[in-house]
Amino acid sequence: MAVGILEVNLISGKGLKRSDFLGKIDPYVEIQYKGQTRKSSVAKDGGRNPTWNDKLKWRAEFPGSGADYKLIVKVMDHDTFSSDDLIGEATVHVKELLEMGVEKGTAELRPTKYNVVDSDLTFVGELFIGVSYSLLQDRGMDAEEFGGWKHSQV
């Protein structure tokens, strides 16, 4: 089993559906990979066409447990006085990226548009996302940067 870093470059969104009737949207993104969730910054001035330029990282094993080699990308609208609203979600499949990364040491999915759909599978906007995977050479990691996981020496 190979261990590496899966990095998502969350660049921007376009034409995101307005879920808040009273004003503009303050979108952010939650990305889940195999039970680990990372959250982007809130794009306060972006409205329907936000720019994040956030890099989010995960520890990724390949082959690992389960077969769900995908990123679930949820676009949320931050609300101050009520719970945040789900705008929609996109799925990014990364199995081939991980396979190539294990074989070559690194692999990249260049920034690409992904359709965002709501629960009825209705188109509600686009996200522009790039993804990369790099093998770790020494299998050690910074515990703080990766959500508290720390490799113990045996």
JSON list of C-alpha atoms in Angstrom, two decimals:
[
{"chain": "A", "resi": 1, "resn": "MET", "atom": "CA", "xyz": [0.00, 0.00, 0.00]},
{"chain": "A", "resi": 2, "resn": "ALA", "atom": "CA", "xyz": [1.30, 3.44, -0.96]},
{"chain": "A", "resi": 3, "resn": "VAL", "atom": "CA", "xyz": [0.74, 6.55, 1.16]},
{"chain": "A", "resi": 4, "resn": "GLY", "atom": "CA", "xyz": [0.61, 10.02, -0.29]},
{"chain": "A", "resi": 5, "resn": "ILE", "atom": "CA", "xyz": [-0.89, 13.48, -0.19]},
{"chain": "A", "resi": 6, "resn": "LEU", "atom": "CA", "xyz": [-4.08, 14.23, -2.10]},
{"chain": "A", "resi": 7, "resn": "GLU", "atom": "CA", "xyz": [-4.31, 17.98, -2.68]},
{"chain": "A", "resi": 8, "resn": "VAL", "atom": "CA", "xyz": [-7.34, 19.85, -4.02]},
{"chain": "A", "resi": 9, "resn": "ASN", "atom": "CA", "xyz": [-6.88, 23.29, -5.53]},
{"chain": "A", "resi": 10, "resn": "LEU", "atom": "CA", "xyz": [-10.32, 24.88, -5.14]},
{"chain": "A", "resi": 11, "resn": "ILE", "atom": "CA", "xyz": [-10.10, 27.80, -7.56]},
{"chain": "A", "resi": 12, "resn": "SER", "atom": "CA", "xyz": [-13.52, 29.31, -8.20]},
{"chain": "A", "resi": 13, "resn": "GLY", "atom": "CA", "xyz": [-17.23, 28.89, -8.85]},
{"chain": "A", "resi": 14, "resn": "LYS", "atom": "CA", "xyz": [-19.50, 30.24, -11.53]},
{"chain": "A", "resi": 15, "resn": "GLY", "atom": "CA", "xyz": [-23.26, 30.84, -11.71]},
{"chain": "A", "resi": 16, "resn": "LEU", "atom": "CA", "xyz": [-24.05, 29.34, -8.31]},
{"chain": "A", "resi": 17, "resn": "LYS", "atom": "CA", "xyz": [-27.79, 29.29, -7.66]},
{"chain": "A", "resi": 18, "resn": "ARG", "atom": "CA", "xyz": [-28.98, 31.80, -5.11]},
{"chain": "A", "resi": 19, "resn": "SER", "atom": "CA", "xyz": [-30.47, 30.01, -2.11]},
{"chain": "A", "resi": 20, "resn": "ASP", "atom": "CA", "xyz": [-30.91, 33.09, 0.06]},
{"chain": "A", "resi": 21, "resn": "PHE", "atom": "CA", "xyz": [-33.88, 35.19, -1.09]},
{"chain": "A", "resi": 22, "resn": "LEU", "atom": "CA", "xyz": [-32.97, 38.07, 1.19]},
{"chain": "A", "resi": 23, "resn": "GLY", "atom": "CA", "xyz": [-29.52, 38.83, -0.16]},
{"chain": "A", "resi": 24, "resn": "LYS", "atom": "CA", "xyz": [-26.33, 37.63, -1.72]},
{"chain": "A", "resi": 25, "resn": "ILE", "atom": "CA", "xyz": [-24.79, 34.25, -1.04]},
{"chain": "A", "resi": 26, "resn": "ASP", "atom": "CA", "xyz": [-21.57, 33.71, 0.94]},
{"chain": "A", "resi": 27, "resn": "PRO", "atom": "CA", "xyz": [-20.41, 30.39, -0.49]},
{"chain": "A", "resi": 28, "resn": "TYR", "atom": "CA", "xyz": [-17.86, 27.99, 0.94]},
{"chain": "A", "resi": 29, "resn": "VAL", "atom": "CA", "xyz": [-17.05, 24.39, 0.09]},
{"chain": "A", "resi": 30, "resn": "GLU", "atom": "CA", "xyz": [-16.85, 21.24, 2.20]},
{"chain": "A", "resi": 31, "resn": "ILE", "atom": "CA", "xyz": [-14.92, 18.42, 0.54]},
{"chain": "A", "resi": 32, "resn": "GLN", "atom": "CA", "xyz": [-15.08, 14.88, 1.86]},
{"chain": "A", "resi": 33, "resn": "TYR", "atom": "CA", "xyz": [-12.69, 12.06, 1.01]},
{"chain": "A", "resi": 34, "resn": "LYS", "atom": "CA", "xyz": [-13.14, 8.68, 2.73]},
{"chain": "A", "resi": 35, "resn": "GLY", "atom": "CA", "xyz": [-14.65, 10.13, 5.89]},
{"chain": "A", "resi": 36, "resn": "GLN", "atom": "CA", "xyz": [-12.24, 13.07, 6.20]},
{"chain": "A", "resi": 37, "resn": "THR", "atom": "CA", "xyz": [-13.78, 16.51, 5.62]},
{"chain": "A", "resi": 38, "resn": "ARG", "atom": "CA", "xyz": [-11.98, 19.75, 4.80]},
{"chain": "A", "resi": 39, "resn": "LYS", "atom": "CA", "xyz": [-13.62, 23.16, 4.60]},
{"chain": "A", "resi": 40, "resn": "SER", "atom": "CA", "xyz": [-12.67, 26.15, 2.42]},
{"chain": "A", "resi": 41, "resn": "SER", "atom": "CA", "xyz": [-12.78, 29.79, 3.38]},
{"chain": "A", "resi": 42, "resn": "VAL", "atom": "CA", "xyz": [-16.05, 31.70, 2.91]},
{"chain": "A", "resi": 43, "resn": "ALA", "atom": "CA", "xyz": [-16.01, 33.81, -0.27]},
{"chain": "A", "resi": 44, "resn": "LYS", "atom": "CA", "xyz": [-17.62, 36.95, 1.20]},
{"chain": "A", "resi": 45, "resn": "ASP", "atom": "CA", "xyz": [-17.45, 39.11, -1.93]},
{"chain": "A", "resi": 46, "resn": "GLY", "atom": "CA", "xyz": [-17.88, 36.47, -4.60]},
{"chain": "A", "resi": 47, "resn": "GLY", "atom": "CA", "xyz": [-21.62, 36.00, -4.56]},
{"chain": "A", "resi": 48, "resn": "ARG", "atom": "CA", "xyz": [-22.67, 33.71, -7.43]},
{"chain": "A", "resi": 49, "resn": "ASN", "atom": "CA", "xyz": [-19.15, 33.73, -8.95]},
{"chain": "A", "resi": 50, "resn": "PRO", "atom": "CA", "xyz": [-16.79, 33.20, -5.99]},
{"chain": "A", "resi": 51, "resn": "THR", "atom": "CA", "xyz": [-13.01, 32.91, -6.02]},
{"chain": "A", "resi": 52, "resn": "TRP", "atom": "CA", "xyz": [-11.32, 30.87, -3.28]},
{"chain": "A", "resi": 53, "resn": "ASN", "atom": "CA", "xyz": [-7.85, 29.78, -4.44]},
{"chain": "A", "resi": 54, "resn": "ASP", "atom": "CA", "xyz": [-7.73, 27.43, -1.42]},
{"chain": "A", "resi": 55, "resn": "LYS", "atom": "CA", "xyz": [-5.54, 24.35, -1.23]},
{"chain": "A", "resi": 56, "resn": "LEU", "atom": "CA", "xyz": [-6.95, 21.50, 0.87]},
{"chain": "A", "resi": 57, "resn": "LYS", "atom": "CA", "xyz": [-4.96, 18.34, 1.70]},
{"chain": "A", "resi": 58, "resn": "TRP", "atom": "CA", "xyz": [-5.67, 14.76, 2.75]},
{"chain": "A", "resi": 59, "resn": "ARG", "atom": "CA", "xyz": [-3.56, 11.74, 3.61]},
{"chain": "A", "resi": 60, "resn": "ALA", "atom": "CA", "xyz": [-4.48, 9.13, 1.01]},
{"chain": "A", "resi": 61, "resn": "GLU", "atom": "CA", "xyz": [-3.60, 5.44, 0.81]},
{"chain": "A", "resi": 62, "resn": "PHE", "atom": "CA", "xyz": [-3.81, 3.44, -2.38]},
{"chain": "A", "resi": 63, "resn": "PRO", "atom": "CA", "xyz": [-5.02, 0.85, -2.60]},
{"chain": "A", "resi": 64, "resn": "GLY", "atom": "CA", "xyz": [-6.91, 1.59, 0.62]},
{"chain": "A", "resi": 65, "resn": "SER", "atom": "CA", "xyz": [-10.03, 0.30, 2.29]},
{"chain": "A", "resi": 66, "resn": "GLY", "atom": "CA", "xyz": [-13.24, 0.51, 0.29]},
{"chain": "A", "resi": 67, "resn": "ALA", "atom": "CA", "xyz": [-13.67, 1.42, -3.35]},
{"chain": "A", "resi": 68, "resn": "ASP", "atom": "CA", "xyz": [-15.00, 4.97, -3.00]},
{"chain": "A", "resi": 69, "resn": "TYR", "atom": "CA", "xyz": [-12.07, 6.86, -4.54]},
{"chain": "A", "resi": 70, "resn": "LYS", "atom": "CA", "xyz": [-13.95, 10.11, -4.97]},
{"chain": "A", "resi": 71, "resn": "LEU", "atom": "CA", "xyz": [-14.19, 13.59, -3.55]},
{"chain": "A", "resi": 72, "resn": "ILE", "atom": "CA", "xyz": [-17.68, 14.74, -2.56]},
{"chain": "A", "resi": 73, "resn": "VAL", "atom": "CA", "xyz": [-17.68, 18.51, -3.00]},
{"chain": "A", "resi": 74, "resn": "LYS", "atom": "CA", "xyz": [-20.56, 20.29, -1.23]},
{"chain": "A", "resi": 75, "resn": "VAL", "atom": "CA", "xyz": [-21.15, 23.97, -1.97]},
{"chain": "A", "resi": 76, "resn": "MET", "atom": "CA", "xyz": [-22.70, 25.69, 1.04]},
{"chain": "A", "resi": 77, "resn": "ASP", "atom": "CA", "xyz": [-24.12, 29.18, 1.67]},
{"chain": "A", "resi": 78, "resn": "HIS", "atom": "CA", "xyz": [-22.88, 30.58, 4.99]},
{"chain": "A", "resi": 79, "resn": "ASP", "atom": "CA", "xyz": [-25.69, 32.12, 7.03]},
{"chain": "A", "resi": 80, "resn": "THR", "atom": "CA", "xyz": [-25.02, 34.18, 10.14]},
{"chain": "A", "resi": 81, "resn": "PHE", "atom": "CA", "xyz": [-28.39, 33.83, 11.89]},
{"chain": "A", "resi": 82, "resn": "SER", "atom": "CA", "xyz": [-29.53, 30.38, 10.73]},
{"chain": "A", "resi": 83, "resn": "SER", "atom": "CA", "xyz": [-28.04, 27.08, 9.65]},
{"chain": "A", "resi": 84, "resn": "ASP", "atom": "CA", "xyz": [-25.98, 27.09, 6.45]},
{"chain": "A", "resi": 85, "resn": "ASP", "atom": "CA", "xyz": [-27.79, 26.09, 3.27]},
{"chain": "A", "resi": 86, "resn": "LEU", "atom": "CA", "xyz": [-26.65, 23.43, 0.81]},
{"chain": "A", "resi": 87, "resn": "ILE", "atom": "CA", "xyz": [-26.45, 24.94, -2.68]},
{"chain": "A", "resi": 88, "resn": "GLY", "atom": "CA", "xyz": [-25.43, 21.69, -4.39]},
{"chain": "A", "resi": 89, "resn": "GLU", "atom": "CA", "xyz": [-22.65, 19.17, -4.82]},
{"chain": "A", "resi": 90, "resn": "ALA", "atom": "CA", "xyz": [-20.19, 17.78, -7.33]},
{"chain": "A", "resi": 91, "resn": "THR", "atom": "CA", "xyz": [-18.23, 14.53, -7.43]},
{"chain": "A", "resi": 92, "resn": "VAL", "atom": "CA", "xyz": [-14.60, 14.24, -8.48]},
{"chain": "A", "resi": 93, "resn": "HIS", "atom": "CA", "xyz": [-13.42, 10.67, -9.17]},
{"chain": "A", "resi": 94, "resn": "VAL", "atom": "CA", "xyz": [-9.75, 10.21, -8.25]},
{"chain": "A", "resi": 95, "resn": "LYS", "atom": "CA", "xyz": [-9.04, 6.46, -8.59]},
{"chain": "A", "resi": 96, "resn": "GLU", "atom": "CA", "xyz": [-7.09, 6.84, -11.87]},
{"chain": "A", "resi": 97, "resn": "LEU", "atom": "CA", "xyz": [-5.19, 9.82, -10.41]},
{"chain": "A", "resi": 98, "resn": "LEU", "atom": "CA", "xyz": [-4.13, 7.74, -7.40]},
{"chain": "A", "resi": 99, "resn": "GLU", "atom": "CA", "xyz": [-3.14, 4.77, -9.62]},
{"chain": "A", "resi": 100, "resn": "MET", "atom": "CA", "xyz": [-0.96, 7.02, -11.79]},
{"chain": "A", "resi": 101, "resn": "GLY", "atom": "CA", "xyz": [0.52, 8.75, -8.74]},
{"chain": "A", "resi": 102, "resn": "VAL", "atom": "CA", "xyz": [1.52, 5.42, -7.20]},
{"chain": "A", "resi": 103, "resn": "GLU", "atom": "CA", "xyz": [3.09, 4.34, -10.50]},
{"chain": "A", "resi": 104, "resn": "LYS", "atom": "CA", "xyz": [4.93, 7.60, -11.30]},
{"chain": "A", "resi": 105, "resn": "GLY", "atom": "CA", "xyz": [5.35, 9.18, -7.86]},
{"chain": "A", "resi": 106, "resn": "THR", "atom": "CA", "xyz": [3.06, 12.11, -8.69]},
{"chain": "A", "resi": 107, "resn": "ALA", "atom": "CA", "xyz": [-0.01, 12.81, -10.82]},
{"chain": "A", "resi": 108, "resn": "GLU", "atom": "CA", "xyz": [-2.28, 15.76, -11.54]},
{"chain": "A", "resi": 109, "resn": "LEU", "atom": "CA", "xyz": [-5.78, 16.48, -12.81]},
{"chain": "A", "resi": 110, "resn": "ARG", "atom": "CA", "xyz": [-5.42, 19.94, -14.31]},
{"chain": "A", "resi": 111, "resn": "PRO", "atom": "CA", "xyz": [-8.03, 22.49, -13.22]},
{"chain": "A", "resi": 112, "resn": "THR", "atom": "CA", "xyz": [-11.35, 21.42, -14.72]},
{"chain": "A", "resi": 113, "resn": "LYS", "atom": "CA", "xyz": [-14.98, 22.55, -14.56]},
{"chain": "A", "resi": 114, "resn": "TYR", "atom": "CA", "xyz": [-17.27, 20.32, -12.52]},
{"chain": "A", "resi": 115, "resn": "ASN", "atom": "CA", "xyz": [-21.06, 20.68, -12.60]},
{"chain": "A", "resi": 116, "resn": "VAL", "atom": "CA", "xyz": [-22.78, 21.37, -9.28]},
{"chain": "A", "resi": 117, "resn": "VAL", "atom": "CA", "xyz": [-26.22, 19.79, -8.91]},
{"chain": "A", "resi": 118, "resn": "ASP", "atom": "CA", "xyz": [-28.84, 19.97, -6.18]},
{"chain": "A", "resi": 119, "resn": "SER", "atom": "CA", "xyz": [-30.74, 17.05, -4.61]},
{"chain": "A", "resi": 120, "resn": "ASP", "atom": "CA", "xyz": [-33.02, 16.85, -7.69]},
{"chain": "A", "resi": 121, "resn": "LEU", "atom": "CA", "xyz": [-29.92, 16.65, -9.94]},
{"chain": "A", "resi": 122, "resn": "THR", "atom": "CA", "xyz": [-30.74, 20.11, -11.32]},
{"chain": "A", "resi": 123, "resn": "PHE", "atom": "CA", "xyz": [-27.73, 22.12, -12.52]},
{"chain": "A", "resi": 124, "resn": "VAL", "atom": "CA", "xyz": [-26.98, 24.92, -10.03]},
{"chain": "A", "resi": 125, "resn": "GLY", "atom": "CA", "xyz": [-23.53, 26.14, -11.12]},
{"chain": "A", "resi": 126, "resn": "GLU", "atom": "CA", "xyz": [-19.92, 25.16, -11.78]},
{"chain": "A", "resi": 127, "resn": "LEU", "atom": "CA", "xyz": [-16.73, 24.71, -9.78]},
{"chain": "A", "resi": 128, "resn": "PHE", "atom": "CA", "xyz": [-13.21, 25.02, -11.17]},
{"chain": "A", "resi": 129, "resn": "ILE", "atom": "CA", "xyz": [-11.00, 22.49, -9.34]},
{"chain": "A", "resi": 130, "resn": "GLY", "atom": "CA", "xyz": [-7.56, 20.93, -9.81]},
{"chain": "A", "resi": 131, "resn": "VAL", "atom": "CA", "xyz": [-6.37, 17.80, -7.95]},
{"chain": "A", "resi": 132, "resn": "SER", "atom": "CA", "xyz": [-2.91, 16.31, -7.44]},
{"chain": "A", "resi": 133, "resn": "TYR", "atom": "CA", "xyz": [-1.45, 13.28, -5.67]},
{"chain": "A", "resi": 134, "resn": "SER", "atom": "CA", "xyz": [2.16, 12.84, -4.53]},
{"chain": "A", "resi": 135, "resn": "LEU", "atom": "CA", "xyz": [3.67, 9.83, -2.81]},
{"chain": "A", "resi": 136, "resn": "LEU", "atom": "CA", "xyz": [5.34, 10.36, 0.53]},
{"chain": "A", "resi": 137, "resn": "GLN", "atom": "CA", "xyz": [8.95, 9.27, 0.57]},
{"chain": "A", "resi": 138, "resn": "ASP", "atom": "CA", "xyz": [9.48, 8.79, 4.31]},
{"chain": "A", "resi": 139, "resn": "ARG", "atom": "CA", "xyz": [5.83, 8.05, 5.26]},
{"chain": "A", "resi": 140, "resn": "GLY", "atom": "CA", "xyz": [6.03, 10.75, 7.96]},
{"chain": "A", "resi": 141, "resn": "MET", "atom": "CA", "xyz": [3.72, 13.72, 8.09]},
{"chain": "A", "resi": 142, "resn": "ASP", "atom": "CA", "xyz": [3.11, 16.89, 10.03]},
{"chain": "A", "resi": 143, "resn": "ALA", "atom": "CA", "xyz": [0.35, 15.93, 12.48]},
{"chain": "A", "resi": 144, "resn": "GLU", "atom": "CA", "xyz": [-1.13, 19.43, 12.76]},
{"chain": "A", "resi": 145, "resn": "GLU", "atom": "CA", "xyz": [-1.49, 19.97, 9.02]},
{"chain": "A", "resi": 146, "resn": "PHE", "atom": "CA", "xyz": [-3.39, 16.72, 8.46]},
{"chain": "A", "resi": 147, "resn": "GLY", "atom": "CA", "xyz": [-6.01, 16.77, 11.16]},
{"chain": "A", "resi": 148, "resn": "GLY", "atom": "CA", "xyz": [-4.06, 15.19, 13.98]},
{"chain": "A", "resi": 149, "resn": "TRP", "atom": "CA", "xyz": [-2.90, 12.00, 12.27]},
{"chain": "A", "resi": 150, "resn": "LYS", "atom": "CA", "xyz": [0.69, 11.16, 13.13]},
{"chain": "A", "resi": 151, "resn": "HIS", "atom": "CA", "xyz": [2.74, 8.23, 11.86]},
{"chain": "A", "resi": 152, "resn": "SER", "atom": "CA", "xyz": [4.30, 6.28, 14.71]},
{"chain": "A", "resi": 153, "resn": "GLN", "atom": "CA", "xyz": [7.67, 4.63, 14.29]},
{"chain": "A", "resi": 154, "resn": "VAL", "atom": "CA", "xyz": [7.73, 0.89, 15.00]}
]
